[in-house]
Short mmCIF file of C-alpha atoms in Angstrom, two decimals:
data_model
loop_
_atom_site.label_atom_id
_atom_site.label_comp_id
_atom_site.label_asym_id
_atom_site.label_seq_id
_atom_site.Cartn_x
_atom_site.Cartn_y
_atom_site.Cartn_z
CA UNK H 1 -80.68 28.10 6.02
CA UNK H 2 -80.00 25.42 8.86
CA UNK H 3 -76.91 26.62 10.95
CA UNK H 4 -75.47 25.85 14.87
CA UNK H 5 -73.86 27.82 17.14
CA UNK H 6 -71.53 26.51 19.68
CA UNK H 7 -71.99 28.29 23.24
CA UNK H 8 -68.02 28.63 24.22
CA UNK H 9 -65.03 28.14 22.45
CA UNK H 10 -63.20 26.32 25.41
CA UNK H 11 -64.68 24.33 28.43
CA UNK H 12 -62.48 23.12 31.17
CA UNK H 13 -64.10 20.69 33.75
CA UNK H 14 -62.27 18.74 36.51
CA UNK H 15 -61.82 14.65 36.07
CA UNK H 16 -65.02 13.04 37.48
CA UNK H 17 -67.10 16.54 36.89
CA UNK H 18 -69.98 16.63 34.85
CA UNK H 19 -69.77 17.53 31.15
CA UNK H 20 -71.81 20.20 29.25
CA UNK H 21 -71.17 21.42 25.96
CA UNK H 22 -73.84 23.72 24.58
CA UNK H 23 -75.44 23.66 21.06
CA UNK H 24 -78.31 25.92 19.60
CA UNK H 25 -79.64 25.13 15.97
CA UNK H 26 -81.73 26.96 13.43
CA UNK H 27 -83.57 24.98 10.95
CA UNK H 28 -86.54 25.69 9.26
CA UNK H 29 -87.53 22.04 8.87
CA UNK H 30 -86.98 19.15 11.21
CA UNK H 31 -83.31 18.94 11.98
CA UNK H 32 -81.29 15.95 11.84
CA UNK H 33 -78.52 17.00 14.54
CA UNK H 34 -74.84 15.33 14.88
CA UNK H 35 -71.81 15.98 17.85
CA UNK H 36 -68.74 14.85 16.52
CA UNK H 37 -65.20 14.68 18.52
CA UNK H 38 -62.00 15.16 16.59
CA UNK H 39 -58.80 13.94 19.03
CA UNK H 40 -55.15 15.68 18.35
CA UNK H 41 -54.19 15.12 14.59
CA UNK H 42 -57.01 12.55 13.99
CA UNK H 43 -59.92 12.90 11.89
CA UNK H 44 -63.17 13.65 13.23
CA UNK H 45 -65.06 10.44 14.35
CA UNK H 46 -68.97 10.36 14.92
CA UNK H 47 -70.57 10.63 18.89
CA UNK H 48 -73.92 10.60 18.31
CA UNK H 49 -77.05 11.29 16.06
CA UNK H 50 -80.77 12.79 16.51
CA UNK H 51 -82.56 12.35 13.59
CA UNK H 52 -86.30 11.18 14.80
CA UNK H 53 -87.86 9.06 17.33
CA UNK H 54 -86.66 9.19 21.51
CA UNK H 55 -85.14 12.73 22.06
CA UNK H 56 -82.22 11.53 24.26
CA UNK H 57 -79.62 9.97 22.27
CA UNK H 58 -76.72 8.29 23.38
CA UNK H 59 -72.90 7.76 21.82
CA UNK H 60 -69.93 6.76 22.47
CA UNK H 61 -67.68 7.08 25.32
CA UNK H 62 -70.44 7.76 28.11
CA UNK H 63 -71.72 10.75 26.35
CA UNK H 64 -75.34 11.92 25.34
CA UNK H 65 -77.31 14.37 23.96
CA UNK H 66 -81.16 15.62 24.38
CA UNK H 67 -82.88 17.58 21.53
CA UNK H 68 -85.16 20.14 22.80
CA UNK H 69 -87.11 21.37 19.92
CA UNK H 70 -88.69 24.19 22.15
CA UNK H 71 -85.14 25.19 23.37
CA UNK H 72 -83.76 24.69 19.22
CA UNK H 73 -81.23 22.83 21.59
CA UNK H 74 -78.74 20.08 21.25
CA UNK H 75 -76.35 19.89 24.43
CA UNK H 76 -74.29 17.26 24.75
CA UNK H 77 -73.13 16.30 28.48
CA UNK H 78 -71.17 13.36 30.00
CA UNK H 79 -71.72 12.87 33.96
CA UNK H 80 -68.23 12.41 34.75
CA UNK H 81 -65.32 13.42 32.89
CA UNK H 82 -62.16 11.32 31.80
CA UNK H 83 -58.83 12.62 30.63
CA UNK H 84 -59.46 10.99 27.47
CA UNK H 85 -61.90 12.92 26.93
CA UNK H 86 -59.73 16.24 25.88
CA UNK H 87 -60.43 16.99 22.58
CA UNK H 88 -62.44 19.45 20.42
CA UNK H 89 -66.21 19.15 20.16
CA UNK H 90 -68.26 19.59 16.88
CA UNK H 91 -72.21 20.29 17.03
CA UNK H 92 -73.22 19.96 13.61
CA UNK H 93 -76.68 19.77 11.39
CA UNK H 94 -77.46 18.28 7.80
CA UNK H 95 -78.93 19.65 4.81
CA UNK H 96 -81.58 18.09 2.58
CA UNK H 97 -78.64 18.28 -0.12
CA UNK H 98 -76.40 15.66 2.73
CA UNK H 99 -73.78 18.34 3.15
CA UNK H 100 -73.04 18.88 7.36
CA UNK H 101 -73.42 22.52 8.67
CA UNK H 102 -70.78 22.66 11.66
CA UNK H 103 -70.43 24.53 14.28
CA UNK H 104 -67.09 26.53 15.44
CA UNK H 105 -66.32 24.06 17.84
CA UNK H 106 -65.92 23.68 21.60
CA UNK H 107 -62.17 22.28 23.31
CA UNK H 108 -62.71 20.70 26.22
CA UNK H 109 -60.04 20.23 28.59
CA UNK H 110 -59.48 18.05 32.05
CA UNK H 111 -58.15 19.17 34.62
CA UNK H 112 -57.00 16.42 37.13
CA UNK W 1 -57.56 -0.07 4.86
CA UNK W 2 -61.17 0.15 5.84
CA UNK W 3 -61.26 3.96 6.56
CA UNK W 4 -60.88 6.71 4.26
CA UNK W 5 -57.23 7.74 3.49
CA UNK W 6 -56.21 11.13 2.41
CA UNK W 7 -52.55 12.01 0.64
CA UNK W 8 -50.13 13.87 1.55
CA UNK W 9 -51.03 14.34 4.73
CA UNK W 10 -49.05 17.60 4.62
CA UNK W 11 -48.35 19.82 1.89
CA UNK W 12 -46.26 23.06 1.99
CA UNK W 13 -46.22 25.18 -1.21
CA UNK W 14 -45.61 28.79 -2.80
CA UNK W 15 -48.09 31.25 -2.92
CA UNK W 16 -49.12 31.17 -6.71
CA UNK W 17 -48.23 27.09 -7.19
CA UNK W 18 -50.72 24.58 -7.99
CA UNK W 19 -51.60 21.85 -5.46
CA UNK W 20 -53.36 18.46 -5.99
CA UNK W 21 -54.73 16.87 -3.11
CA UNK W 22 -56.52 13.04 -3.04
CA UNK W 23 -58.87 11.45 -1.23
CA UNK W 24 -59.23 7.51 -1.24
CA UNK W 25 -62.68 6.91 0.72
CA UNK W 26 -64.28 3.51 1.89
CA UNK W 27 -65.09 0.86 -0.54
CA UNK W 28 -68.38 0.89 -1.63
CA UNK W 29 -69.32 4.07 -0.48
CA UNK W 30 -70.76 6.45 -3.39
CA UNK W 31 -70.93 9.90 -1.74
CA UNK W 32 -67.53 12.05 -1.22
CA UNK W 33 -67.56 14.90 0.48
CA UNK W 34 -64.55 17.91 0.60
CA UNK W 35 -64.60 20.27 3.60
CA UNK W 36 -62.04 22.98 4.56
CA UNK W 37 -61.17 23.22 8.53
CA UNK W 38 -59.38 26.68 9.02
CA UNK W 39 -57.79 27.27 12.19
CA UNK W 40 -59.54 27.42 15.09
CA UNK W 41 -63.15 27.06 12.83
CA UNK W 42 -65.38 24.18 12.04
CA UNK W 43 -64.79 22.83 8.89
CA UNK W 44 -66.90 24.27 5.87
CA UNK W 45 -68.54 22.34 3.27
CA UNK W 46 -67.08 22.65 0.06
CA UNK W 47 -68.37 19.69 -2.64
CA UNK W 48 -70.19 16.71 -2.62
CA UNK W 49 -70.61 14.05 -5.13
CA UNK W 50 -72.59 11.24 -5.72
CA UNK W 51 -70.68 8.64 -8.13
CA UNK W 52 -68.88 10.41 -10.57
CA UNK W 53 -70.89 13.55 -10.59
CA UNK W 54 -70.57 16.38 -8.62
CA UNK W 55 -74.27 17.31 -6.86
CA UNK W 56 -72.95 19.66 -4.65
CA UNK W 57 -70.04 22.05 -5.25
CA UNK W 58 -71.90 25.53 -3.90
CA UNK W 59 -68.98 25.74 -1.48
CA UNK W 60 -66.01 26.29 -3.24
CA UNK W 61 -64.70 29.47 -2.64
CA UNK W 62 -64.14 30.60 -6.04
CA UNK W 63 -62.79 29.47 -9.70
CA UNK W 64 -59.20 28.23 -8.69
CA UNK W 65 -60.64 25.26 -6.66
CA UNK W 66 -61.97 22.28 -8.66
CA UNK W 67 -62.48 18.49 -7.60
CA UNK W 68 -62.75 15.27 -9.78
CA UNK W 69 -64.14 11.83 -9.42
CA UNK W 70 -63.65 10.26 -12.78
CA UNK W 71 -64.47 6.66 -11.70
CA UNK W 72 -66.67 7.10 -8.73
CA UNK W 73 -63.95 6.39 -6.36
CA UNK W 74 -60.66 8.14 -5.92
CA UNK W 75 -61.13 12.39 -5.75
CA UNK W 76 -58.55 14.54 -6.03
CA UNK W 77 -58.99 18.12 -5.03
CA UNK W 78 -57.29 20.50 -7.38
CA UNK W 79 -56.11 24.29 -6.41
CA UNK W 80 -54.90 26.38 -8.84
CA UNK W 81 -52.45 29.80 -8.40
CA UNK W 82 -52.33 29.14 -4.21
CA UNK W 83 -52.94 31.91 -1.63
CA UNK W 84 -51.99 31.99 1.78
CA UNK W 85 -55.36 32.45 2.58
CA UNK W 86 -56.25 28.70 1.10
CA UNK W 87 -53.83 27.67 3.91
CA UNK W 88 -56.31 25.44 6.27
CA UNK W 89 -56.56 21.29 6.78
CA UNK W 90 -58.73 20.02 3.83
CA UNK W 91 -60.87 16.69 5.41
CA UNK W 92 -62.58 14.21 2.72
CA UNK W 93 -65.30 12.19 4.04
CA UNK W 94 -67.57 9.11 2.05
CA UNK W 95 -70.78 7.48 2.94
CA UNK W 96 -73.37 5.03 1.79
CA UNK W 97 -75.97 5.71 -0.76
CA UNK W 98 -79.00 7.27 0.91
CA UNK W 99 -79.40 11.10 2.88
CA UNK W 100 -78.40 11.49 6.50
CA UNK W 101 -76.04 8.26 6.32
CA UNK W 102 -72.65 8.73 8.62
CA UNK W 103 -70.52 10.76 6.88
CA UNK W 104 -67.00 9.06 7.99
CA UNK W 105 -64.14 11.42 7.66
CA UNK W 106 -60.00 11.18 7.09
CA UNK W 107 -57.38 12.23 8.78
CA UNK W 108 -56.79 15.66 6.12
CA UNK W 109 -54.16 17.15 4.32
CA UNK W 110 -52.48 20.13 5.89
CA UNK W 111 -52.08 22.89 3.40
CA UNK W 112 -49.85 25.53 3.68
CA UNK W 113 -49.03 28.05 1.03
CA UNK W 114 -46.22 30.25 2.22
#
C-alpha cells in the first residue's frame, strides 16, 4: 500500500526566510508524487509533481521539491517566503488505480 | 466556466436526512473523482469514475453513500440517512483520460449535519 507522511502539522517562518515542508512516502512501486496547495476557501491547486526523470522538480510560485529515493522523501522548499504563501500544503502519491492518497497537511504561516 | 464547479457550496441538514451534492467537471474530462476532507485532515478518496461507470468505489465508507454519473459528465454524490460524522468538505476533481493526468479540483461542498 502507498502512503505519505507529513512531518509537522504547522510550520511558521518569517517573511523572506526559507520554507521547508517535509514529506516522506511509502510505496512498493516507483511513486508519482505531488504537492498541492489549498488557500482558505479555495480548491486544491497543484504546485508540482514528480513522475520520472529529473529528481529536482520546479513548480509554481517559486516552490521546488526533490525526490530522494534513498530517503523516501519529497520535501518542498522555497528560498524566500512571501506573505501570500500562507496556506495549507498537502503531499500526495497517486496509486496505480489513479486515486490520490494525501498526507494530513501542513499549515504554513508567514510572520511579517 | 473553465474549472470544476460544485453545488451547493454549503449544505446544512439534519441528522437522518438525504442529501445530494453535484459536480460539474471540466468539459471533455472523462475521469471524475470524489474525495472527502474532514477538519484538519487531508482529502480522502471516495470514488472514481471513468466515463459513466464507477471504476473504483473502494473509498465509499458504507452503503449510505452512492454516486452516479449517468451521462459521463455531471456527477451526483448521494448520502442517505446522514449522520453527524458525515460533516466534512466534499471535493470533486476531474482529469483527462489516462493514468497520472493532473486532477483539477473544485472548491468543494461543505456539508454540516446537525
